[in-house]
Amino acid sequence: MAAPDAPAAARPRPRPAAPRGRPPRKSSTSAAMLLIAPSIVFMTLLFGWPMVSGVLQAFGGPEGLTTANFSRMAQDPYFWSSVGNTLLLIVVMIPIQFVLALAMALLIRAKPRGSSVYFYIWAIPLAVSDLAAGLVWLTVFTDRGYLNSVLASVGMEPVSWLAYDNYASMFMAVLIAEVWRATSLVFVIVVAGLQSIPKDYEEAASVFGAGFWDRLFHVTLPLLRPSLQTALILRTILAFQTFAVALALTGQNFPLVVGETYRWYTGLQDANVASALALVVMAVSMVTAIGYLKLLRDQSEAPR
Amino acid sequence: MADISIKGLHKTYPGSTELATNNVSLEVAEGEFMVLLGPSGCGKTTLLRMVAGLDFPDEGSISIGGRDVTYLPPQDRNLSMVFQSYAVFPHRKVRTNIGFGLVMKKVPRDELEKKVAWAADLLQLTPYLDRYPAQLSGGQRQRVAVARAIVMDADVLLMDEPLSNLDALLRLDFRAELKKIVQQLGSTTLYVTHDQVEAMSLSDRVAVMKKGQIAQLGHPITVYEEPADRFVGGFIGSPPMNFLEGRVTQQGALEVAGQSTDAPEFLARSAARSGGLPVMVGIRAENIYIEQRGAPGTLDATVDVVEPLGHATLLTVDLGGQVIKVQVASTVRVSPAEKVGLRFDQAAIRFFDTETQLGLTA
């Protein structure tokens, strides 16, 4: 065995320097290719191909490529109301979820008695499928559900919460169910983010005279920015895809964009328009994610 | 500016049975630079955190400037603090980091800018005001932390091992700079460190802590020369104080390593009464002199190791089976295994009780 500290010149050179400046890398490159080949194959089969075929389908028609699917989509009476509903849901729901998740995470961090139990309880909805969550809330909001039973027991008239002509209460039901179901994702990310912030920063802030709100806005939230950014991107993209909860609670009465995709595909048996809708959702999701990344860029990490 | 008065502080951290501070009382005068010195786990940082309001005591009281602040949150105490980790906000530029406390105090804008400029100038941070902490070196970040603390004009300045994350050379430079700045400000300062050189060089008074209690409180030179117990003598000084087992005979002679010299008056008297007294003899390395073997008043010893340090030479010497350190001038030529005579500077010898480890004085 060669001594590890033998002078470099004494060691046998693996290969003389390549004469025309090409590094002798061929063998290592092919090894790397071999190692990543399985994941490339799987990505192509399970992700790349479906996406390409989806795009082709969205622009496909009987006589080659066309944009007819998109115009059919836009002319559908449910389309614009589904877009409106989706946007309204996102605009109202995301802030509520973030405020709730942040409050819950800060409560957990204060380490009250049994805080680890609360953590698991609050994280449970993460494991509940959205359709199941929708069905659970259906038992609450339906005409003979728990909520109306409670109202009746205190002598009040029952309300048809999910009736198609009661838009506000229908929206509230979907909102409550989605907030219940999906806040835990933000909560878990924020808890993880809070744990990664050294306690010193907040202690320093409080020594220098910052009260609770000053510490929250001047120290905790800015330092939590990367976590909030991740949670915001994930939550917004997932919110665009909200579907099963609304379907379980309201059927078609409260259309959402991805619900419309489902209706075009199964109900109306038109895969092309369904693909067009899916493509729109994807484009909007990507634009939103890029927008968040640009908007929330951390300046302290900016190029030097 | 204000004085700090700490009375009977007890603190146990949850989940621990040991007292982090055990009945600590301490008075820091207005404008005084007080250093809390001790090994890790001695409760010095806990004490500082309780003064800051970051932890609350189980018992006892703290008042700053005559105001009881024991259970007030930190933001209501009018303090400023330099953290060991600096805790410079990474998302804010140097300028807003320094001005953070003033913004919280709602100081008018022009005054704020004046003060930030003054502190930046004092700590040579002016060229870096518009940078983020990630773009600064460790030493510069440290300066930002100090600047942020000194703009506050707070009643009390607290420092938690502020120099411990700097490299040795930078620490030496900054130590002197820090002393100058604090003297200029004249603020009441409580400074925590485990580095005895820092404690000696910076403090007006030093409180040496051990196991949640103050082992000795006094002027740094007093603590160095007259340690109150064996722990303090062994903790302060590099090399630490030598301890030798000895005995004062009924006749008033001090026996060390099988050889005897005269014992001081007060020990001879109490030994005469009790019929002999075992003592622990403490002497610092620089108070022992090397002489010819057999010279009158010297103890026979053998040199074990010779370590030239540049400014002096450190010897490890075997004195009748007990190993001690001797520091001699670098001009003294000795070699290992050389047989020498040791002369102790009689005025520098300290005596400790073998049971209680406490210092014995007249």
XYZ file of C-alpha atoms in Angstrom:
666
model
C 0.000 0.000 0.000
C 1.305 3.440 -0.874
C 1.883 5.814 2.007
C -1.018 8.252 2.017
C 1.298 11.229 2.403
C 3.691 10.291 -0.385
C 4.577 13.338 -2.485
C 2.236 13.770 -5.429
C 5.028 13.419 -7.961
C 5.977 10.017 -6.622
C 2.482 8.657 -7.033
C 1.767 6.879 -10.300
C -0.233 9.191 -12.525
C -3.473 7.527 -13.548
C -3.123 8.824 -17.076
C -0.961 11.425 -18.810
C -2.689 14.770 -19.287
C -4.909 14.639 -22.357
C -3.093 16.339 -25.246
C -6.035 18.320 -26.673
C -7.421 19.593 -23.376
C -10.251 17.104 -23.150
C -10.458 15.812 -19.590
C -10.348 12.024 -19.322
C -13.869 11.732 -18.013
C -15.584 9.341 -20.327
C -15.774 6.362 -18.032
C -17.052 8.301 -15.011
C -19.735 9.994 -17.120
C -21.170 6.698 -18.259
C -21.182 5.409 -14.691
C -23.159 8.463 -13.648
C -25.565 7.963 -16.522
C -26.044 4.384 -15.483
C -26.826 5.427 -11.936
C -29.436 8.012 -12.824
C -30.928 5.969 -15.665
C -33.629 4.288 -13.553
C -34.976 7.583 -12.275
C -34.881 9.060 -15.780
C -36.858 6.099 -17.102
C -39.425 6.371 -14.322
C -39.758 10.131 -14.671
C -40.245 9.770 -18.411
C -42.794 7.005 -18.100
C -44.788 8.318 -15.168
C -44.404 12.068 -15.523
C -43.013 13.143 -18.875
C -45.151 10.973 -21.107
C -48.490 11.673 -19.371
C -47.727 15.386 -19.513
C -46.870 15.329 -23.205
C -49.916 13.244 -24.009
C -52.037 15.575 -21.854
C -50.790 18.611 -23.763
C -51.359 16.838 -27.078
C -54.840 15.872 -25.948
C -55.638 19.426 -24.909
C -54.750 20.678 -28.377
C -55.996 17.559 -30.157
C -59.102 17.279 -32.307
C -60.468 15.198 -35.147
C -58.483 17.250 -37.744
C -55.118 17.650 -36.031
C -54.054 20.420 -33.643
C -56.674 22.948 -32.660
C -57.617 25.385 -29.926
C -61.279 24.381 -30.154
C -61.082 22.530 -26.836
C -60.155 25.756 -25.061
C -63.018 27.691 -26.598
C -65.453 24.936 -25.676
C -64.068 25.057 -22.180
C -64.462 28.828 -21.928
C -67.956 28.781 -23.384
C -69.216 26.313 -20.837
C -71.588 28.087 -18.421
C -69.910 26.488 -15.406
C -66.381 27.454 -16.386
C -66.276 31.097 -15.317
C -68.226 30.453 -12.138
C -65.799 27.664 -11.293
C -62.862 30.024 -11.876
C -64.539 32.653 -9.715
C -65.283 30.165 -6.948
C -61.737 28.799 -6.984
C -60.188 32.253 -6.798
C -62.574 33.388 -4.055
C -61.826 30.258 -2.066
C -58.063 30.804 -2.391
C -58.187 34.487 -1.525
C -60.276 33.908 1.591
C -58.843 30.580 2.682
C -55.051 31.062 2.412
C -54.830 34.025 4.829
C -57.096 32.252 7.335
C -54.982 29.121 7.142
C -51.722 31.000 7.586
C -52.933 33.004 10.557
C -54.337 29.857 12.173
C -51.257 27.756 11.453
C -48.940 30.456 12.760
C -50.997 30.899 15.922
C -51.049 27.148 16.500
C -47.307 26.818 15.865
C -46.533 29.684 18.262
C -48.755 28.081 20.903
C -46.901 24.788 20.486
C -43.580 26.581 20.749
C -44.580 28.146 24.061
C -44.509 24.535 25.308
C -47.674 24.386 27.390
C -48.433 21.192 29.258
C -49.119 18.444 26.726
C -47.864 20.429 23.741
C -46.679 17.288 21.953
C -50.185 15.837 22.196
C -51.605 19.005 20.619
C -49.047 18.754 17.868
C -50.233 15.290 16.882
C -53.894 16.178 17.196
C -53.435 19.226 15.008
C -51.442 17.234 12.471
C -54.080 14.478 12.129
C -56.066 16.136 9.277
C -52.897 15.805 7.209
C -53.581 12.092 7.043
C -57.290 12.357 6.189
C -58.120 12.073 2.498
C -59.985 15.058 1.102
C -63.035 13.042 0.085
C -63.249 11.554 3.574
C -62.934 15.023 5.062
C -65.714 16.228 2.769
C -67.965 13.361 3.862
C -67.265 14.064 7.539
C -68.269 17.685 7.125
C -71.288 16.596 5.093
C -72.613 14.850 8.214
C -72.310 18.194 9.958
C -73.830 20.501 7.332
C -76.404 18.314 5.654
C -80.113 19.062 6.240
C -80.434 16.463 8.988
C -76.821 16.818 10.074
C -75.245 17.574 13.425
C -75.352 21.343 13.035
C -79.095 21.401 12.388
C -79.637 18.944 15.252
C -77.859 21.333 17.572
C -79.913 24.236 16.251
C -83.121 22.261 16.733
C -82.180 21.289 20.263
C -81.847 24.959 21.237
C -85.164 25.661 19.534
C -83.976 27.284 16.310
C -85.163 26.615 12.774
C -82.913 24.282 10.770
C -81.138 25.826 7.762
C -80.396 24.225 4.399
C -76.716 25.054 4.551
C -75.793 23.314 1.343
C -78.797 24.357 -0.795
C -77.800 25.665 -4.243
C -79.619 28.962 -3.657
C -77.732 29.621 -0.433
C -74.373 30.574 -1.918
C -72.916 32.189 1.189
C -73.542 29.259 3.507
C -72.398 26.807 0.835
C -69.156 28.739 0.452
C -68.724 28.868 4.223
C -69.208 25.102 4.502
C -66.585 24.387 1.831
C -64.279 26.960 3.403
C -64.592 25.513 6.910
C -64.041 21.969 5.684
C -60.993 22.963 3.644
C -59.534 25.052 6.474
C -60.020 22.123 8.836
C -58.474 19.681 6.403
C -55.539 21.584 4.976
C -54.325 23.986 7.680
C -52.286 21.192 9.231
C -49.943 21.180 6.236
C -49.058 24.826 6.815
C -48.916 24.158 10.555
C -46.395 21.335 10.207
C -44.170 23.392 7.892
C -44.315 26.432 10.177
C -43.521 24.335 13.274
C -40.475 22.914 11.501
C -39.438 26.411 10.410
C -39.820 27.841 13.911
C -37.686 25.078 15.346
C -34.852 25.994 13.012
C -34.725 29.610 14.230
C -32.260 29.999 17.116
C -33.902 31.319 20.272
C -31.218 34.011 20.519
C -32.789 36.250 17.902
C -36.052 36.652 19.766
C -34.243 36.968 23.068
C -32.061 39.704 21.616
C -35.137 41.468 20.269
C -36.873 41.341 23.639
C -33.793 42.615 25.464
C -33.729 45.539 23.044
C -37.280 46.430 23.950
C -39.434 44.531 21.453
C -42.774 43.295 22.758
C -44.650 40.270 21.416
C -45.958 41.881 18.217
C -42.701 43.661 17.461
C -40.829 40.383 17.838
C -43.359 38.622 15.626
C -43.234 41.167 12.812
C -39.600 42.268 13.016
C -37.891 38.986 13.860
C -39.947 35.792 13.757
C -41.852 36.320 10.509
C -38.859 37.544 8.479
C -36.757 34.617 9.693
C -39.636 32.292 8.936
C -39.810 33.552 5.390
C -38.335 30.458 3.670
C -40.804 28.182 5.465
C -43.707 30.509 4.765
C -42.698 30.663 1.120
C -42.672 26.873 0.836
C -45.983 26.580 2.627
C -47.530 29.340 0.527
C -46.499 27.753 -2.771
C -47.638 24.300 -1.697
C -50.896 25.513 -0.210
C -51.805 27.719 -3.164
C -51.101 25.022 -5.732
C -53.047 22.510 -3.676
C -55.862 25.016 -3.239
C -56.173 25.315 -7.021
C -56.744 21.577 -6.952
C -59.452 21.651 -4.271
C -62.194 19.433 -5.510
C -63.279 16.413 -3.488
C -64.406 18.388 -0.436
C -66.611 20.645 -2.543
C -67.913 17.670 -4.498
C -68.824 15.747 -1.355
C -70.502 18.753 0.264
C -72.281 20.391 -2.672
C -72.142 18.119 -5.679
C -72.143 20.455 -8.696
C -73.653 23.389 -6.832
C -70.297 24.929 -5.992
C -68.171 24.243 -9.084
C -64.387 24.476 -8.823
C -61.943 24.308 -11.726
C -60.567 20.848 -11.031
C -64.126 19.661 -10.341
C -64.954 20.847 -13.823
C -62.046 18.808 -15.196
C -63.517 15.789 -13.478
C -67.014 16.550 -14.856
C -65.737 16.963 -18.428
C -63.795 13.731 -18.196
C -66.326 11.446 -16.519
C -69.729 13.115 -16.918
C -69.328 14.615 -20.381
C -66.804 12.005 -21.562
C -64.634 14.635 -23.276
C -61.004 13.962 -22.461
C -59.781 16.770 -24.705
C -61.577 19.592 -22.902
C -60.682 17.972 -19.557
C -57.032 18.085 -20.588
C -57.375 21.709 -21.645
C -58.748 22.545 -18.205
C -55.960 20.612 -16.492
C -53.441 22.495 -18.585
C -54.935 25.821 -17.493
C -54.687 24.760 -13.841
C -51.075 23.746 -14.335
C -50.158 27.007 -16.064
C -51.811 29.087 -13.356
C -50.063 27.042 -10.636
C -46.666 27.535 -12.242
C -47.172 31.260 -12.723
C -48.259 31.569 -9.089
C -45.255 29.647 -7.800
C -42.830 31.762 -9.829
C -44.650 34.893 -8.717
C -44.262 33.928 -5.034
C -40.578 33.133 -5.491
C -39.957 36.512 -7.116
C -42.118 38.425 -4.676
C -40.726 36.885 -1.515
C -37.103 36.750 -2.504
C -34.803 37.068 0.470
C -32.672 40.171 0.046
C -30.083 39.257 2.657
C -29.072 36.349 0.434
C -28.825 38.595 -2.624
C -25.608 38.488 -4.669
C -22.710 40.222 -3.014
C -26.972 54.130 34.403
C -27.919 52.334 37.547
C -26.712 49.889 40.119
C -27.761 46.243 40.206
C -28.768 44.596 43.431
C -29.221 40.827 43.439
C -30.529 39.173 46.575
C -30.761 35.462 47.399
C -31.369 34.141 43.889
C -32.369 30.489 43.652
C -33.000 28.913 40.302
C -33.547 25.325 39.239
C -34.172 24.540 35.600
C -37.183 22.345 34.930
C -36.212 18.696 34.732
C -33.068 19.223 36.797
C -32.612 18.685 40.514
C -29.409 20.679 40.773
C -29.606 24.337 41.639
C -28.358 26.454 38.731
C -27.846 29.315 41.149
C -27.880 28.713 44.866
C -28.665 31.727 47.022
C -26.590 34.193 44.995
C -26.396 37.765 46.204
C -24.382 40.422 44.409
C -24.225 44.198 44.408
C -22.910 45.895 41.291
C -22.247 49.585 41.814
C -23.226 52.249 39.316
C -20.685 52.369 36.509
C -18.865 49.279 37.704
C -17.509 46.603 35.371
C -18.338 43.318 37.074
C -17.181 40.037 35.590
C -18.805 36.720 36.417
C -16.116 34.111 36.003
C -16.346 30.370 36.308
C -16.139 27.042 34.533
C -19.046 25.933 32.350
C -22.092 24.889 34.317
C -21.273 27.115 37.289
C -24.435 29.221 36.865
C -22.843 32.422 35.568
C -24.911 32.537 32.384
C -28.052 31.630 34.316
C -27.398 34.561 36.623
C -26.938 36.904 33.657
C -30.117 35.619 32.003
C -32.076 36.288 35.154
C -30.758 39.854 35.277
C -31.782 40.168 31.608
C -35.232 38.730 32.284
C -34.757 35.838 29.878
C -35.158 33.450 32.810
C -36.982 33.999 36.057
C -35.678 32.931 39.476
C -37.538 30.575 41.786
C -36.686 32.763 44.735
C -34.895 35.999 45.457
C -35.009 39.447 43.921
C -33.204 41.594 41.382
C -33.428 45.345 41.310
C -31.869 47.726 38.835
C -31.502 51.328 39.921
C -33.669 50.648 42.960
C -36.530 49.294 40.818
C -37.585 45.698 41.479
C -37.391 43.954 38.096
C -37.337 40.318 39.287
C -40.311 39.195 37.219
C -40.451 41.927 34.565
C -40.061 40.813 30.939
C -36.757 41.877 29.294
C -38.306 44.632 27.206
C -39.382 46.511 30.361
C -35.969 46.528 32.032
C -34.083 49.092 29.940
C -31.134 46.831 29.261
C -28.864 46.091 26.414
C -26.981 42.909 25.837
C -24.287 41.330 23.698
C -24.963 37.662 23.018
C -22.395 34.918 22.730
C -23.791 33.948 19.323
C -23.994 37.699 18.481
C -27.681 37.208 17.516
C -27.292 39.847 14.824
C -30.507 39.735 12.777
C -29.591 38.101 9.460
C -32.493 39.680 7.578
C -31.527 43.252 8.395
C -28.694 45.419 7.201
C -26.001 46.475 9.646
C -27.601 49.922 9.889
C -31.005 48.637 10.991
C -29.408 46.025 13.213
C -27.573 48.722 15.153
C -30.659 50.904 15.295
C -33.038 48.092 16.278
C -33.302 48.987 19.959
C -33.739 52.673 19.181
C -36.558 51.941 16.726
C -38.252 49.862 19.418
C -37.850 52.792 21.811
C -39.394 55.068 19.138
C -36.421 57.418 19.123
C -36.856 60.260 16.577
C -35.310 59.561 13.212
C -32.543 62.155 13.138
C -31.373 61.234 16.637
C -31.427 57.574 15.656
C -29.272 58.223 12.609
C -26.835 60.295 14.631
C -26.441 57.559 17.211
C -26.054 54.774 14.663
C -23.384 56.819 12.871
C -21.607 57.421 16.194
C -21.589 53.737 17.149
C -20.559 52.647 13.654
C -17.699 55.111 13.758
C -16.585 53.940 17.213
C -16.540 50.308 16.100
C -15.176 50.972 12.594
C -18.323 49.725 10.922
C -19.093 52.795 8.814
C -18.127 51.150 5.476
C -20.375 48.173 6.210
C -23.590 49.924 7.226
C -25.473 48.839 4.113
C -24.348 45.236 4.132
C -26.159 42.212 5.429
C -24.588 40.207 8.299
C -23.983 37.270 5.940
C -21.539 39.514 4.080
C -19.454 40.237 7.189
C -16.692 38.315 8.933
C -17.173 36.925 12.437
C -15.259 39.797 13.986
C -17.332 42.384 12.130
C -20.564 40.695 13.186
C -19.314 40.848 16.730
C -18.757 44.578 16.342
C -22.312 44.976 15.068
C -23.572 43.179 18.183
C -21.567 45.530 20.403
C -22.649 48.601 18.439
C -26.285 47.549 18.762
C -25.811 47.309 22.521
C -24.005 50.578 23.109
C -26.362 52.871 21.155
C -29.065 52.092 23.689
C -27.868 54.262 26.599
C -29.348 51.505 28.726
C -29.198 51.349 32.520
C -27.175 48.178 32.363
C -24.996 46.552 29.726
C -24.904 42.753 29.807
C -22.358 40.672 27.934
C -22.453 36.908 27.619
C -19.015 35.622 26.567
C -18.859 38.180 23.764
C -15.314 37.301 22.739
C -15.507 33.523 22.893
C -16.269 33.034 19.191
C -13.360 35.156 17.963
C -9.973 33.757 17.099
C -7.137 34.337 19.559
C -5.523 37.359 17.906
C -8.810 39.131 17.245
C -9.861 38.443 20.811
C -6.764 40.147 22.158
C -7.315 43.239 20.004
C -10.980 43.485 20.683
C -10.574 42.976 24.414
C -8.584 46.178 24.731
C -10.984 47.989 22.431
C -13.951 46.820 24.448
C -12.351 48.015 27.665
C -11.774 51.443 26.165
C -15.330 51.714 24.859
C -16.936 50.629 28.110
C -14.741 53.023 30.084
C -15.800 55.809 27.738
C -19.482 54.965 28.177
C -19.120 54.444 31.908
C -22.100 52.106 31.950
C -22.783 49.507 34.612
C -21.619 46.270 33.026
C -22.150 42.640 33.901
C -19.859 40.443 31.856
C -19.835 36.646 31.774
C -16.755 34.690 30.783
C -14.936 31.465 31.465
C -11.656 33.038 30.376
C -9.708 34.172 33.446
C -7.446 36.446 31.412
C -10.477 38.344 30.126
C -11.804 38.586 33.646
C -8.511 39.898 35.016
C -7.963 42.407 32.255
C -11.449 43.886 31.997
C -13.030 43.891 35.408
C -13.245 46.372 38.222
C -14.354 43.473 40.347
C -14.681 39.806 39.557
C -17.098 37.264 41.012
C -15.726 33.750 40.692
C -18.574 31.252 40.580
C -18.626 27.570 41.376
C -21.610 25.222 41.414
C -24.197 27.994 41.496
C -22.511 30.020 44.199
C -20.067 32.888 44.327
C -16.797 31.455 45.576
C -14.999 34.786 45.770
C -15.831 38.377 44.994
C -13.183 41.026 44.791
C -10.678 43.086 42.879
C -9.058 40.923 40.188
C -5.563 41.261 41.664
C -6.859 40.332 45.123
C -8.609 37.302 43.711
C -5.413 36.337 41.933
C -3.088 36.863 44.867
C -5.349 35.838 47.707
C -7.749 33.172 46.474
C -10.469 32.518 49.034
C -10.289 28.784 48.528
C -8.464 26.105 46.644
C -10.958 26.170 43.749
C -10.350 29.858 43.003
C -6.575 29.437 43.230
C -6.711 26.490 40.893
C -9.070 28.184 38.435
C -7.372 31.545 38.080
C -3.893 31.841 36.713
C -2.017 30.059 33.983
C -0.479 27.791 35.141
C -2.863 27.460 38.089
C -1.634 27.788 41.647
C 0.471 24.869 42.966
C -0.927 23.014 45.941
C 1.340 21.056 48.269
C 0.386 18.916 51.190
C 2.121 20.117 54.311
C 1.973 20.215 58.046
C 2.654 22.792 60.701
C 4.293 21.129 63.676
C 3.665 21.993 67.291
C 7.079 23.630 67.343
C 6.044 26.068 64.622
C 7.876 24.560 61.658
C 6.252 24.081 58.271
C 6.962 20.644 56.849
C 6.603 20.237 53.099
C 7.822 17.195 51.187
C 9.782 15.928 54.123
C 11.686 19.201 54.577
C 10.907 22.000 56.916
C 10.960 25.797 56.946
C 9.464 28.380 59.252
C 5.698 28.593 59.439
C 3.970 31.991 59.634
C 3.130 33.309 63.057
C -0.654 32.770 63.025
C -0.368 29.161 61.909
C 2.378 28.374 64.386
C 0.170 29.693 67.196
C -2.876 27.604 66.293
C -0.650 24.564 65.659
C 0.910 24.972 69.085
C -2.581 24.909 70.581
C -3.833 21.891 68.624
C -0.578 19.959 68.587
C 0.194 20.023 64.894
C -1.952 21.138 61.954
C -2.169 19.675 58.451
C -2.320 22.438 55.830
C -2.521 22.827 52.087
C 0.217 25.134 50.852
C -0.580 27.189 47.771
C 2.040 28.995 45.759
C 2.017 30.394 42.247
C 4.578 29.251 39.700
C 6.103 32.713 39.350
C 6.726 32.991 43.100
C 9.146 30.091 43.216
C 12.837 30.656 42.497
C 15.461 28.184 41.373
C 18.717 28.145 43.373
C 21.672 25.900 44.049
C 20.812 22.626 45.671
C 21.450 22.905 49.406
C 21.347 26.701 49.651
C 19.861 27.706 53.026
C 16.059 28.062 53.044
C 15.532 26.046 49.898
C 13.725 22.759 49.291
C 15.462 19.996 47.382
C 13.757 19.132 44.108
C 14.387 17.618 40.707
C 13.499 19.199 37.370
C 11.228 16.960 35.294
C 10.255 18.902 32.169
C 11.527 22.187 30.741
C 9.140 24.177 28.535
C 10.519 27.415 27.071
C 7.576 29.792 26.437
C 9.534 32.705 25.020
C 8.776 35.299 27.679
C 9.556 32.781 30.438
C 10.389 29.147 30.959
C 7.935 26.792 32.589
C 9.396 23.964 34.638
C 7.660 20.875 35.922
C 9.453 19.987 39.109
C 9.287 16.937 41.367
C 9.315 18.023 44.999
C 9.498 14.935 47.165
C 6.890 13.099 45.114
C 4.592 16.113 44.551
C 4.611 17.659 41.091
C 4.583 21.460 40.870
C 4.993 24.083 38.166
C 7.680 26.724 38.410
C 7.983 29.720 36.123
C 11.448 31.220 35.765
C 12.936 33.889 33.539
C 13.858 32.619 30.086
C 17.495 33.476 30.842
C 17.690 30.790 33.524
C 19.404 27.704 32.125
C 18.159 24.415 33.538
C 17.982 20.971 32.059
C 15.749 17.977 32.810
C 16.812 15.708 35.669
C 18.841 18.565 37.163
C 18.801 18.660 40.933
C 17.895 22.133 42.155
C 16.863 24.009 45.263
C 13.494 25.793 45.317
C 13.001 29.001 47.250
C 9.387 30.014 47.920
C 8.617 33.722 48.128
C 7.436 33.712 51.744
C 5.026 36.646 51.187
C 3.317 34.841 48.325
C 2.605 31.559 50.092
C -1.082 30.944 50.834
C -2.459 28.358 53.239
C -5.660 26.392 52.890
C -7.571 24.191 55.265
C -7.228 20.562 54.183
C -10.864 19.796 55.082
C -12.848 22.821 53.938
C -10.375 23.922 51.229
C -10.903 27.477 52.471
C -8.042 29.944 52.708
C -6.396 30.385 56.120
C -5.518 33.938 57.046
C -4.300 35.645 60.144
